[in-house]
XYZ file of C-alpha atoms in Angstrom:
690
model
C -0.508 27.669 -67.162
C -3.070 29.291 -64.834
C -2.910 33.021 -64.497
C -0.111 33.894 -62.135
C -0.489 36.494 -59.436
C 1.829 39.464 -59.918
C 4.025 39.803 -56.845
C 5.244 43.318 -56.260
C 7.693 43.622 -53.385
C 9.129 46.732 -51.809
C 10.947 47.338 -48.553
C 8.778 49.541 -46.375
C 10.384 52.350 -44.460
C 8.756 52.269 -41.078
C 8.749 55.578 -39.253
C 7.174 54.844 -35.886
C 6.987 58.340 -34.467
C 5.737 59.618 -31.180
C 2.111 60.536 -31.775
C 0.884 64.043 -31.470
C -1.634 62.998 -28.842
C -3.308 65.790 -26.980
C -1.327 66.266 -23.790
C -3.216 66.126 -20.514
C -4.315 69.486 -19.246
C -1.860 70.859 -16.683
C -3.494 70.129 -13.349
C -3.955 72.789 -10.719
C -3.970 72.336 -6.987
C -2.646 73.505 -3.666
C 0.863 74.916 -3.978
C 3.226 72.593 -2.099
C 4.745 75.558 -0.297
C 1.539 75.613 1.774
C 2.794 72.419 3.416
C 6.272 73.800 4.096
C 7.822 72.118 1.071
C 10.801 74.036 -0.309
C 12.362 73.752 -3.747
C 15.750 75.005 -2.614
C 18.123 72.176 -3.591
C 21.435 73.498 -4.941
C 24.136 71.547 -6.814
C 27.851 72.329 -7.108
C 30.821 70.349 -8.435
C 33.858 71.795 -6.639
C 33.575 70.360 -3.130
C 36.689 69.559 -1.069
C 36.568 66.902 1.677
C 39.269 65.380 3.888
C 38.977 61.919 5.385
C 38.450 62.128 9.153
C 37.370 65.772 9.026
C 33.892 67.314 9.185
C 35.025 70.522 7.494
C 33.800 70.846 3.917
C 34.504 73.673 1.493
C 33.370 74.896 -1.930
C 34.701 77.992 -3.664
C 31.493 78.450 -5.685
C 29.026 77.938 -2.829
C 27.128 80.706 -1.089
C 26.375 79.087 2.258
C 24.370 81.179 4.721
C 23.125 80.690 8.293
C 19.730 79.492 6.975
C 21.475 76.390 5.602
C 22.201 75.082 9.080
C 20.425 71.748 9.570
C 19.831 71.190 5.869
C 20.547 67.895 4.171
C 23.774 67.563 2.181
C 25.048 64.669 0.061
C 28.610 64.600 -1.260
C 29.545 62.048 -3.922
C 33.054 60.693 -3.319
C 33.345 61.587 0.396
C 31.680 58.433 1.716
C 32.782 54.915 2.540
C 34.391 52.700 -0.093
C 33.614 49.333 1.464
C 31.674 46.831 -0.587
C 28.216 47.136 0.918
C 25.464 45.612 -1.208
C 22.376 47.474 -2.299
C 19.397 48.017 -0.072
C 21.440 48.541 3.101
C 21.206 52.309 3.364
C 23.294 55.147 2.008
C 25.004 54.431 -1.279
C 28.723 53.996 -0.923
C 30.839 56.738 -2.318
C 28.144 59.135 -1.068
C 28.328 60.914 2.243
C 24.746 61.789 3.220
C 24.494 63.957 6.340
C 23.411 67.438 7.488
C 25.107 70.814 7.828
C 25.890 71.355 11.554
C 27.531 74.786 11.325
C 28.069 77.441 8.667
C 31.468 79.125 9.109
C 31.249 81.361 6.092
C 29.930 81.439 2.519
C 32.400 78.775 1.353
C 32.873 76.581 4.450
C 30.552 74.423 6.545
C 30.961 71.849 9.295
C 29.167 68.577 8.668
C 27.323 66.464 11.225
C 29.384 63.450 10.038
C 33.066 63.278 9.184
C 34.083 62.371 5.659
C 35.535 58.886 5.244
C 37.247 59.645 1.932
C 39.219 62.632 0.679
C 38.612 64.353 -2.627
C 38.463 67.543 -4.630
C 36.049 68.704 -7.295
C 33.367 66.647 -5.610
C 29.737 66.902 -6.695
C 27.391 67.808 -3.844
C 23.731 68.690 -3.372
C 22.244 70.439 -0.355
C 18.824 71.772 0.590
C 15.699 71.136 2.634
C 14.642 67.519 3.124
C 10.953 67.576 2.158
C 10.120 63.953 2.942
C 7.824 64.547 5.910
C 6.197 67.591 4.313
C 5.410 65.665 1.116
C 3.848 62.867 3.148
C 1.646 65.434 4.883
C 0.674 67.051 1.593
C -0.274 63.681 0.113
C -2.220 62.661 3.227
C -4.385 65.781 2.858
C -5.974 64.167 -0.198
C -6.022 67.374 -2.239
C -4.531 68.100 -5.678
C -0.940 69.265 -5.217
C 0.872 71.633 -7.539
C 4.683 71.667 -7.664
C 5.986 75.010 -8.954
C 9.397 75.558 -10.486
C 12.177 74.460 -8.128
C 14.353 71.513 -7.037
C 12.768 69.501 -4.218
C 14.738 66.974 -2.168
C 13.055 63.786 -0.911
C 15.721 62.064 1.122
C 14.417 59.421 3.518
C 14.032 55.761 2.732
C 16.229 53.169 1.036
C 16.007 51.044 -2.074
C 15.237 48.098 0.191
C 11.952 49.692 1.318
C 8.984 50.015 -1.050
C 9.136 53.821 -1.003
C 9.635 56.946 1.033
C 6.013 58.131 0.821
C 3.242 55.551 1.093
C -0.539 55.540 1.310
C -3.874 54.196 0.135
C -5.563 57.285 -1.311
C -5.247 58.866 -4.767
C -2.138 60.908 -5.546
C -3.032 64.094 -7.446
C 0.295 65.690 -8.319
C 1.204 68.022 -11.162
C 4.082 70.341 -11.902
C 5.129 73.108 -14.241
C 7.173 70.807 -16.482
C 10.904 69.959 -16.557
C 11.704 72.816 -14.153
C 9.619 71.175 -11.411
C 12.210 68.726 -10.122
C 11.930 65.965 -7.524
C 15.367 64.687 -6.411
C 15.770 61.295 -4.741
C 18.025 58.259 -4.856
C 15.220 56.000 -3.642
C 11.602 55.106 -4.481
C 9.480 58.191 -3.809
C 5.848 57.013 -3.916
C 4.425 53.545 -3.290
C 0.632 53.687 -3.235
C -1.824 50.795 -2.961
C -5.532 49.892 -3.086
C -7.617 53.101 -3.063
C -5.682 54.865 -5.818
C -8.343 55.267 -8.524
C -8.126 58.582 -10.317
C -4.481 59.198 -9.401
C -2.405 61.307 -11.728
C 1.231 62.398 -11.789
C 2.141 64.778 -14.586
C 4.579 67.433 -15.784
C 7.494 66.679 -13.456
C 11.215 66.032 -13.763
C 12.595 63.192 -11.607
C 16.330 63.126 -10.899
C 18.779 61.202 -8.719
C 20.728 63.046 -6.040
C 23.844 61.001 -6.744
C 26.394 62.099 -9.315
C 27.388 59.144 -11.522
C 30.644 58.535 -13.376
C 30.115 57.213 -16.921
C 32.672 54.539 -17.854
C 33.108 52.862 -21.278
C 32.568 49.127 -21.093
C 36.038 48.697 -22.584
C 37.535 50.991 -19.950
C 38.877 50.451 -16.474
C 36.357 50.353 -13.604
C 36.754 53.419 -11.378
C 37.368 53.837 -7.676
C 35.366 51.107 -5.793
C 33.041 53.538 -4.029
C 32.195 55.604 -7.110
C 28.635 55.188 -8.440
C 28.937 54.316 -12.120
C 26.998 54.099 -15.328
C 28.411 51.754 -17.958
C 28.621 53.123 -21.508
C 27.924 50.050 -23.641
C 27.039 51.863 -26.844
C 29.658 54.621 -27.019
C 27.144 57.428 -26.579
C 28.620 59.077 -23.493
C 25.610 57.916 -21.453
C 25.251 54.654 -19.595
C 23.338 51.968 -17.713
C 23.522 51.087 -14.023
C 25.655 47.926 -13.909
C 23.307 45.277 -12.506
C 21.830 44.552 -15.920
C 21.056 40.910 -16.535
C 23.554 40.474 -19.343
C 26.502 42.521 -18.146
C 28.238 39.726 -16.287
C 27.737 37.353 -19.237
C 28.481 39.709 -22.127
C 31.172 41.824 -20.450
C 32.704 39.523 -17.818
C 36.079 41.277 -17.633
C 34.530 44.670 -16.964
C 31.874 43.345 -14.592
C 34.333 41.369 -12.471
C 36.412 44.525 -12.058
C 33.560 46.405 -10.395
C 33.327 46.566 -6.615
C 30.490 44.735 -4.871
C 28.715 48.077 -4.431
C 29.070 48.975 -8.110
C 27.747 45.587 -9.207
C 24.645 46.028 -7.064
C 24.000 49.778 -6.975
C 20.351 50.814 -7.199
C 20.057 54.562 -7.341
C 17.295 56.757 -8.647
C 13.699 57.895 -8.088
C 10.769 55.518 -8.565
C 6.971 55.735 -8.490
C 4.734 52.681 -8.016
C 0.931 52.741 -7.919
C -0.894 49.458 -7.319
C -4.618 48.900 -7.675
C -7.356 51.208 -8.891
C -8.609 52.478 -12.226
C -8.167 55.491 -14.508
C -4.656 56.226 -13.251
C -2.437 58.407 -15.428
C 1.293 59.078 -15.331
C 2.314 61.425 -18.109
C 4.904 63.950 -19.251
C 7.567 62.781 -16.805
C 11.160 63.601 -17.726
C 14.419 62.921 -15.907
C 17.151 60.365 -15.276
C 17.529 56.996 -13.521
C 13.722 56.795 -13.276
C 11.413 53.797 -12.695
C 7.627 54.058 -13.092
C 5.309 51.111 -12.568
C 1.558 50.611 -12.487
C 0.291 47.318 -11.068
C -3.124 45.642 -11.053
C -4.853 48.621 -12.650
C -7.761 49.126 -15.053
C -8.236 51.687 -17.845
C -4.976 53.384 -16.925
C -2.337 55.133 -18.999
C 1.418 55.695 -19.205
C 1.771 58.423 -21.814
C 4.340 60.814 -23.272
C 7.038 60.154 -20.677
C 10.629 60.754 -21.801
C 13.403 59.708 -19.425
C 16.443 57.528 -18.910
C 15.768 54.514 -16.750
C 17.425 53.383 -13.567
C 17.917 49.905 -12.217
C 14.246 49.079 -12.793
C 14.086 46.074 -10.460
C 10.901 44.943 -8.766
C 10.175 46.616 -5.449
C 9.561 43.109 -4.087
C 12.098 40.912 -5.839
C 11.083 37.872 -3.762
C 8.058 37.509 -6.045
C 10.228 36.675 -9.023
C 11.245 40.119 -10.112
C 9.637 42.006 -12.969
C 12.490 44.134 -14.210
C 11.855 47.225 -16.279
C 11.679 50.998 -16.069
C 8.233 51.826 -17.473
C 5.401 49.357 -17.451
C 2.249 47.730 -16.153
C 2.268 44.350 -14.376
C 1.146 42.747 -11.145
C 3.171 42.828 -7.949
C 1.206 40.190 -6.076
C -1.727 38.597 -7.952
C 0.130 36.000 -9.966
C -1.624 33.826 -12.521
C -4.434 36.313 -13.057
C -5.326 38.991 -15.592
C -5.122 41.956 -13.233
C -4.260 44.789 -15.642
C -7.238 45.449 -17.888
C -7.797 47.831 -20.811
C -4.631 49.839 -20.206
C -2.471 51.895 -22.577
C 1.275 52.543 -22.905
C 1.733 55.145 -25.625
C 3.981 57.933 -26.848
C 6.840 57.229 -24.421
C 10.582 57.374 -25.118
C 12.638 55.397 -22.592
C 16.418 54.861 -22.634
C 19.248 53.244 -20.651
C 17.264 51.052 -18.255
C 19.331 48.305 -16.607
C 16.680 45.816 -17.717
C 13.818 46.269 -20.200
C 12.855 49.826 -21.035
C 9.119 49.123 -21.490
C 7.360 46.054 -20.077
C 4.001 44.532 -19.192
C 2.483 41.414 -17.637
C -0.875 40.060 -16.419
C -2.443 42.246 -19.099
C -5.757 41.819 -20.889
C -6.570 44.133 -23.814
C -3.435 46.265 -23.489
C -2.377 48.751 -26.195
C 1.365 49.439 -26.594
C 1.781 51.973 -29.388
C 4.043 54.690 -30.752
C 6.759 54.233 -28.150
C 10.530 54.428 -28.649
C 13.015 52.291 -26.734
C 16.744 52.980 -26.997
C 19.837 51.547 -25.297
C 18.215 49.097 -22.885
C 20.237 46.722 -20.729
C 17.982 43.808 -21.643
C 15.052 44.030 -24.093
C 13.537 47.184 -25.498
C 9.945 45.935 -25.115
C 9.049 42.932 -22.998
C 5.909 40.895 -22.533
C 6.952 39.488 -19.180
C 7.389 35.729 -19.374
C 6.235 32.771 -17.263
C 2.649 32.601 -18.507
C 1.632 30.738 -15.356
C 2.568 33.790 -13.249
C 2.361 36.656 -15.750
C -0.280 35.751 -18.366
C -1.123 38.340 -20.994
C -3.402 38.167 -24.026
C -5.264 40.381 -26.479
C -2.251 42.683 -26.655
C -1.779 45.187 -29.477
C 1.863 46.163 -30.059
C 1.982 48.632 -32.925
C 4.166 51.326 -34.476
C 6.928 51.127 -31.884
C 10.703 51.436 -32.362
C 13.285 49.396 -30.460
C 16.957 49.994 -31.106
C 20.333 49.470 -29.444
C 19.323 46.907 -26.820
C 21.874 44.649 -25.125
C 19.420 41.805 -25.757
C 16.252 41.682 -27.939
C 14.451 44.603 -29.487
C 11.022 43.058 -28.803
C 10.664 40.075 -26.464
C 7.001 39.189 -26.870
C 7.350 35.703 -25.425
C 4.640 34.102 -23.338
C 7.103 31.569 -21.900
C 10.809 30.997 -21.542
C 11.942 28.565 -22.754
C 9.408 28.862 -25.558
C 6.483 26.431 -25.426
C 4.401 27.807 -28.330
C 1.210 26.801 -26.537
C -0.104 29.842 -24.678
C -3.086 31.472 -26.487
C -2.102 35.102 -27.028
C -4.769 36.350 -29.493
C -2.476 39.327 -29.988
C -1.218 41.632 -32.729
C 2.240 42.986 -33.512
C 2.056 45.374 -36.449
C 4.197 48.099 -37.968
C 7.048 47.877 -35.457
C 10.732 48.498 -36.207
C 13.538 46.624 -34.429
C 16.948 47.955 -35.373
C 20.576 47.516 -34.278
C 19.882 45.368 -31.233
C 22.649 43.053 -30.079
C 20.500 39.927 -30.168
C 17.157 39.149 -31.842
C 14.953 41.767 -33.459
C 11.663 40.049 -32.510
C 11.589 37.060 -30.135
C 8.123 35.662 -29.509
C 5.998 32.582 -28.939
C 2.413 31.514 -28.347
C -0.633 30.863 -30.505
C -3.078 33.045 -32.421
C -0.799 35.927 -33.335
C -1.327 38.441 -36.120
C 2.293 39.344 -36.848
C 2.171 41.777 -39.744
C 4.265 44.487 -41.435
C 7.111 44.522 -38.914
C 10.694 45.325 -39.892
C 13.895 43.918 -38.392
C 17.189 45.326 -39.604
C 20.837 45.080 -38.603
C 20.257 43.015 -35.467
C 22.973 40.776 -34.027
C 21.259 37.417 -34.536
C 17.861 36.570 -36.027
C 15.632 39.314 -37.287
C 12.582 37.225 -36.325
C 12.448 34.176 -34.055
C 8.753 33.285 -33.911
C 7.591 30.093 -32.260
C 3.950 30.386 -33.293
C 1.016 28.126 -34.017
C -2.300 29.076 -35.648
C -0.899 32.477 -36.556
C -0.578 34.862 -39.498
C 2.969 35.992 -40.343
C 2.581 38.416 -43.221
C 4.288 41.324 -44.928
C 7.307 41.493 -42.640
C 10.740 42.701 -43.760
C 14.116 41.363 -42.641
C 17.184 43.317 -43.738
C 20.794 42.299 -42.970
C 20.219 40.650 -39.611
C 22.561 38.065 -38.051
C 25.396 40.590 -38.122
C 27.294 38.625 -35.461
C 28.085 36.081 -38.187
C 30.359 38.680 -39.791
C 32.761 38.391 -36.848
C 32.231 34.802 -35.697
C 30.494 31.840 -37.369
C 27.100 30.858 -36.021
C 23.971 29.003 -37.022
C 21.470 31.851 -36.776
C 19.133 32.759 -39.625
C 17.269 35.830 -40.807
C 13.841 34.410 -39.979
C 13.037 31.337 -37.867
C 9.452 30.110 -37.548
C 8.810 27.135 -35.304
C 12.347 26.534 -34.105
C 11.717 25.743 -30.450
C 9.373 22.800 -30.420
C 6.366 21.384 -32.325
C 4.419 24.220 -33.936
C 1.816 24.131 -36.694
C -0.818 25.786 -38.839
C 0.714 29.127 -39.666
C 0.089 31.196 -42.795
C 3.443 32.661 -43.852
C 2.996 35.041 -46.762
C 4.417 38.051 -48.560
C 7.461 38.386 -46.328
C 10.553 40.015 -47.806
C 14.112 39.099 -46.794
C 17.117 41.012 -48.074
C 20.826 40.320 -47.505
C 23.190 42.848 -49.032
C 26.270 42.438 -46.815
C 28.734 39.694 -47.780
C 29.512 37.144 -45.092
C 26.142 36.939 -43.365
C 25.550 33.243 -42.728
C 22.461 31.158 -42.092
C 19.225 30.651 -43.980
C 17.077 33.517 -45.081
C 13.989 31.754 -43.732
C 13.923 28.522 -41.723
C 10.464 27.057 -41.232
C 9.984 24.124 -38.880
C 6.257 24.412 -38.320
C 4.013 21.723 -39.821
C 0.664 22.072 -41.592
C 1.699 25.590 -42.526
C 1.419 27.476 -45.803
C 4.244 29.616 -47.178
C 3.212 31.775 -50.109
C 4.808 34.611 -52.051
C 7.810 35.102 -49.784
C 10.788 36.729 -51.499
C 14.493 36.485 -50.735
C 17.055 38.811 -52.273
C 20.589 37.869 -51.333
C 24.180 37.547 -52.387
C 25.716 34.330 -53.645
C 26.715 31.647 -51.107
C 24.118 32.720 -48.552
C 21.055 30.803 -47.427
C 17.642 30.860 -49.050
C 14.255 29.500 -48.038
C 14.543 26.265 -46.067
C 11.485 24.278 -45.062
C 12.422 21.755 -42.390
C 8.903 20.336 -42.235
C 6.457 19.454 -45.013
C 4.222 22.387 -45.854
C 0.509 22.219 -46.392
C 1.018 24.478 -49.401
C 3.817 26.529 -50.854
C 3.437 28.856 -53.804
C 5.131 31.804 -55.396
C 8.190 31.804 -53.127
C 11.077 33.467 -54.931
C 14.807 33.552 -54.278
C 16.941 36.136 -56.061
C 20.718 35.824 -55.924
C 22.236 39.002 -57.280
C 20.096 39.663 -60.386
C 19.023 36.043 -60.966
C 15.741 34.896 -59.444
C 14.262 31.454 -59.133
C 10.916 30.235 -57.914
C 11.389 27.535 -55.302
C 10.042 23.981 -55.335
C 6.432 25.064 -55.404
C 3.310 24.886 -57.505
C 2.738 28.594 -58.129
C -0.771 29.938 -58.057
C -1.499 33.514 -58.979
C 0.817 35.835 -60.856
C 4.564 36.100 -60.364
C 6.686 38.872 -61.846
C 10.453 38.343 -61.905
C 12.868 41.120 -62.746
C 16.052 39.500 -64.050
C 16.818 35.950 -65.163
C 14.781 32.924 -64.164
C 16.793 29.780 -63.653
C 15.102 26.382 -63.349
C 17.011 23.260 -62.333
C 14.976 20.256 -63.483
C 11.990 19.934 -65.783
C 9.389 22.551 -66.596
C 5.758 21.723 -67.314
C 2.587 23.741 -67.678
C -0.874 23.505 -69.188
C -0.256 26.762 -71.084
C 3.078 28.395 -71.788
C 2.576 31.941 -72.957
C 5.360 34.318 -73.866
C 5.287 38.038 -73.158
C 8.140 40.067 -74.629
C 8.835 43.673 -75.499
C 7.534 44.926 -78.821
C 10.844 45.649 -80.560
C 9.340 48.618 -82.386
C 8.075 50.247 -79.181
C 9.672 48.380 -76.257
C 8.926 51.098 -73.726
C 5.181 51.031 -74.250
C 4.086 47.750 -75.863
C 4.373 44.003 -75.397
C 4.009 41.030 -77.734
C 2.117 37.985 -76.472
C 2.952 34.606 -78.068
C 1.783 31.117 -77.243
C 4.405 28.386 -77.178
C 4.634 25.077 -79.076
C 6.896 22.066 -78.620
C 9.737 21.852 -81.139
C 13.409 20.826 -81.264
C 14.015 24.146 -83.056
C 13.718 27.794 -82.087
C 10.820 29.058 -84.198
C 7.713 31.184 -84.418
C 4.668 30.038 -86.448
C 2.138 32.334 -88.164
C -1.085 30.983 -89.730
C -3.757 32.584 -91.893
C -6.195 32.243 -94.847
C -5.986 34.351 -98.030
C -8.495 34.584 -100.956
C -6.959 34.788 -104.436
C -7.979 37.696 -106.663
C -9.135 37.602 -110.271
C -5.529 37.070 -111.375
C -5.081 34.092 -108.986
C -2.806 36.111 -106.733
C -2.903 37.357 -103.114
C -0.665 39.661 -101.089
C -0.294 38.554 -97.432
C 0.358 41.338 -94.898
C 2.345 40.466 -91.752
C 2.493 42.386 -88.430
C 4.719 45.450 -88.549
C 7.017 44.005 -85.875
C 7.542 40.812 -87.946
C 10.791 41.720 -89.632
C 12.351 43.000 -86.426
C 11.653 39.745 -84.610
C 12.245 36.952 -87.164
C 14.633 35.607 -89.796
C 15.204 32.402 -91.918
C 11.663 32.047 -93.288
C 9.782 28.904 -94.415
C 6.376 28.745 -96.169
C 3.600 26.129 -96.315
C 0.542 26.688 -98.592
C -2.604 24.551 -98.999
C -5.633 25.345 -101.214
C -9.095 24.879 -99.706
C -12.027 23.257 -101.616
C -10.179 22.553 -104.882
C -6.711 21.808 -106.067
C -4.584 24.808 -107.027
C -0.812 24.669 -107.625
C -0.151 27.882 -105.707
C 3.339 29.008 -104.847
C 5.202 31.935 -103.233
C 5.712 34.338 -106.078
C 7.646 36.869 -104.011
C 9.215 36.247 -100.628
C 8.823 38.328 -97.510
C 9.861 41.921 -97.979
C 8.664 44.883 -95.955
C 6.564 42.503 -93.842
C 4.549 41.068 -96.788
C 4.766 38.329 -99.416
C 2.798 37.293 -102.577
C 1.000 34.016 -103.463
C 0.395 33.282 -107.209
C -0.799 30.808 -109.868
C -4.081 29.817 -108.268
C -7.670 29.887 -109.505
C -9.487 33.158 -108.879
C -11.541 33.127 -105.670
C -9.762 30.131 -104.197
C -9.037 30.304 -100.501
C -5.499 29.353 -99.500
C -4.386 28.373 -96.005
C -0.833 29.458 -95.248
C 1.709 28.850 -92.503
C 5.033 30.535 -92.116
C 7.706 28.950 -89.992
C 10.534 31.173 -88.907
C 13.594 29.533 -87.457
C 16.540 31.085 -85.709
C 14.381 34.033 -84.730
C 15.777 36.678 -82.447
C 13.852 38.305 -79.618
């Protein structure tokens, strides 16, 4: 038998951590107070409003005459009718101004409340919308010191509150520099090269009520976040899968709650060397579009609705990403980077991209997304991307896929991606760990564990699929039967010419159904893939003839078997090897423990064909002057063998030699020959133990 390749398999523990990249230097600039901007927003949670009355009270407030004319928004004092998003003030919110201040705890509003309530959350302060527009128009670096700054004007239906075509140079002092808005804040186009936004905290004005998905929808006008994962935090309801996956809860929401879009957003379109970094906050959306050599880095926030500012174009949905807003069918985002971000609770995909050429997506963490954790936006005719590097990212707890790296939906497996996915971890997502298609992928060293359906669903051609680990995926089969597998390669449509090697699939939970690996791609090679599973669960299944298949191993409990292959290289199997059918080889060597020193030494024996169990030992002895010879055997001989037979033949002349003394202490004696005669001997040992 040719030398066999030793296959050593281990499950890698992938720790994709946020990198310790050097943070951008805190920018300096003109203090925003120079433009009349005031960081005086104040929040309380004990407001009292009465329907039909403009009088509003709060026991904890400290209203003063300077508050007259300031903006105030009261969650729960507004209308409860079912107005859809984009039409103005969010329902459940009463957004107005303070007309009179009676005393430190009582004010008169410019608009009467339409709903009554106590313990209402409210925010009041200076509306800085016009002042921020003026500061931006000045074209100078702006510095936002510690404070809470309200930006009120605009609606979700408009692109943004503050617009322009010059660079935005905005920095803050960190999480204590807060911008508060329920609507898009900045929408900048064309001449934006060199823009930066850094070290800010973005927050909604609205107070949300978090409701478990198994709970009862709240009052129709109450803005809600839906707690899908039992964490106490939630997602704005208009996520793509809510109405399909949670129909009872979704149908119980009011029209407003089903369509609410609330939270700050920043969009910059066009230009090069744009940077948005170190942004924290809640219900946030950040998007770069049609940019070159630009970066989204070290942002940590919970996402908002994340819908496209212009949904008529087809709607890229996500909360942090880079993709075109208008130039469809072109590579408009070039040499960009998305790195070191941690994004959670977006209604759609946490991190996304499209129309990208030579994009790096690395060391990001996605948690609790309403759709996919990471998404290569689909429809390659409108959103083509190639030469993408997706590495060392973590996606977990998504309502849909951990990584959707598809070029098309439905999958076509034809778009040339020339891309790499390496070292990523997809864990505990409700659907697929990795869902991808296209050609010319290097898909290496990724791990999928404990996902709802397939760990990997890869519709690839001309690609390398190597060193990936699938652990206990298809968990939905534990509660309801399905036909999903751990790994599917070429399941959508005709695919071909993949090299599938050194992948490791482990199933340790009883009841997981489906095949460990299902391969439907033709002209592909599958080498040295290993399955470790429990009894009655699927193994390697090749639905199409393979170009070559070698060294693939299936282990059920402690028993391993090499599949229907012609192994090349070395294979090491720990446990029993079971073969159903015939066994043939050009050489059949035996390697066993040395029984005298099993921890440190091996014995190597060749094999012979025989109806009996036996070992054979040959040698030549020369008789001494007395016609005798003592034959020494290996020291392990007696420990390995029993039931001895002897065969002696003299060489060159006849000599009636015989065994004068049988084997004892690993030696025996030949006698009655002529001195100097050489004797050929063979010992056959039957019934040997090993």
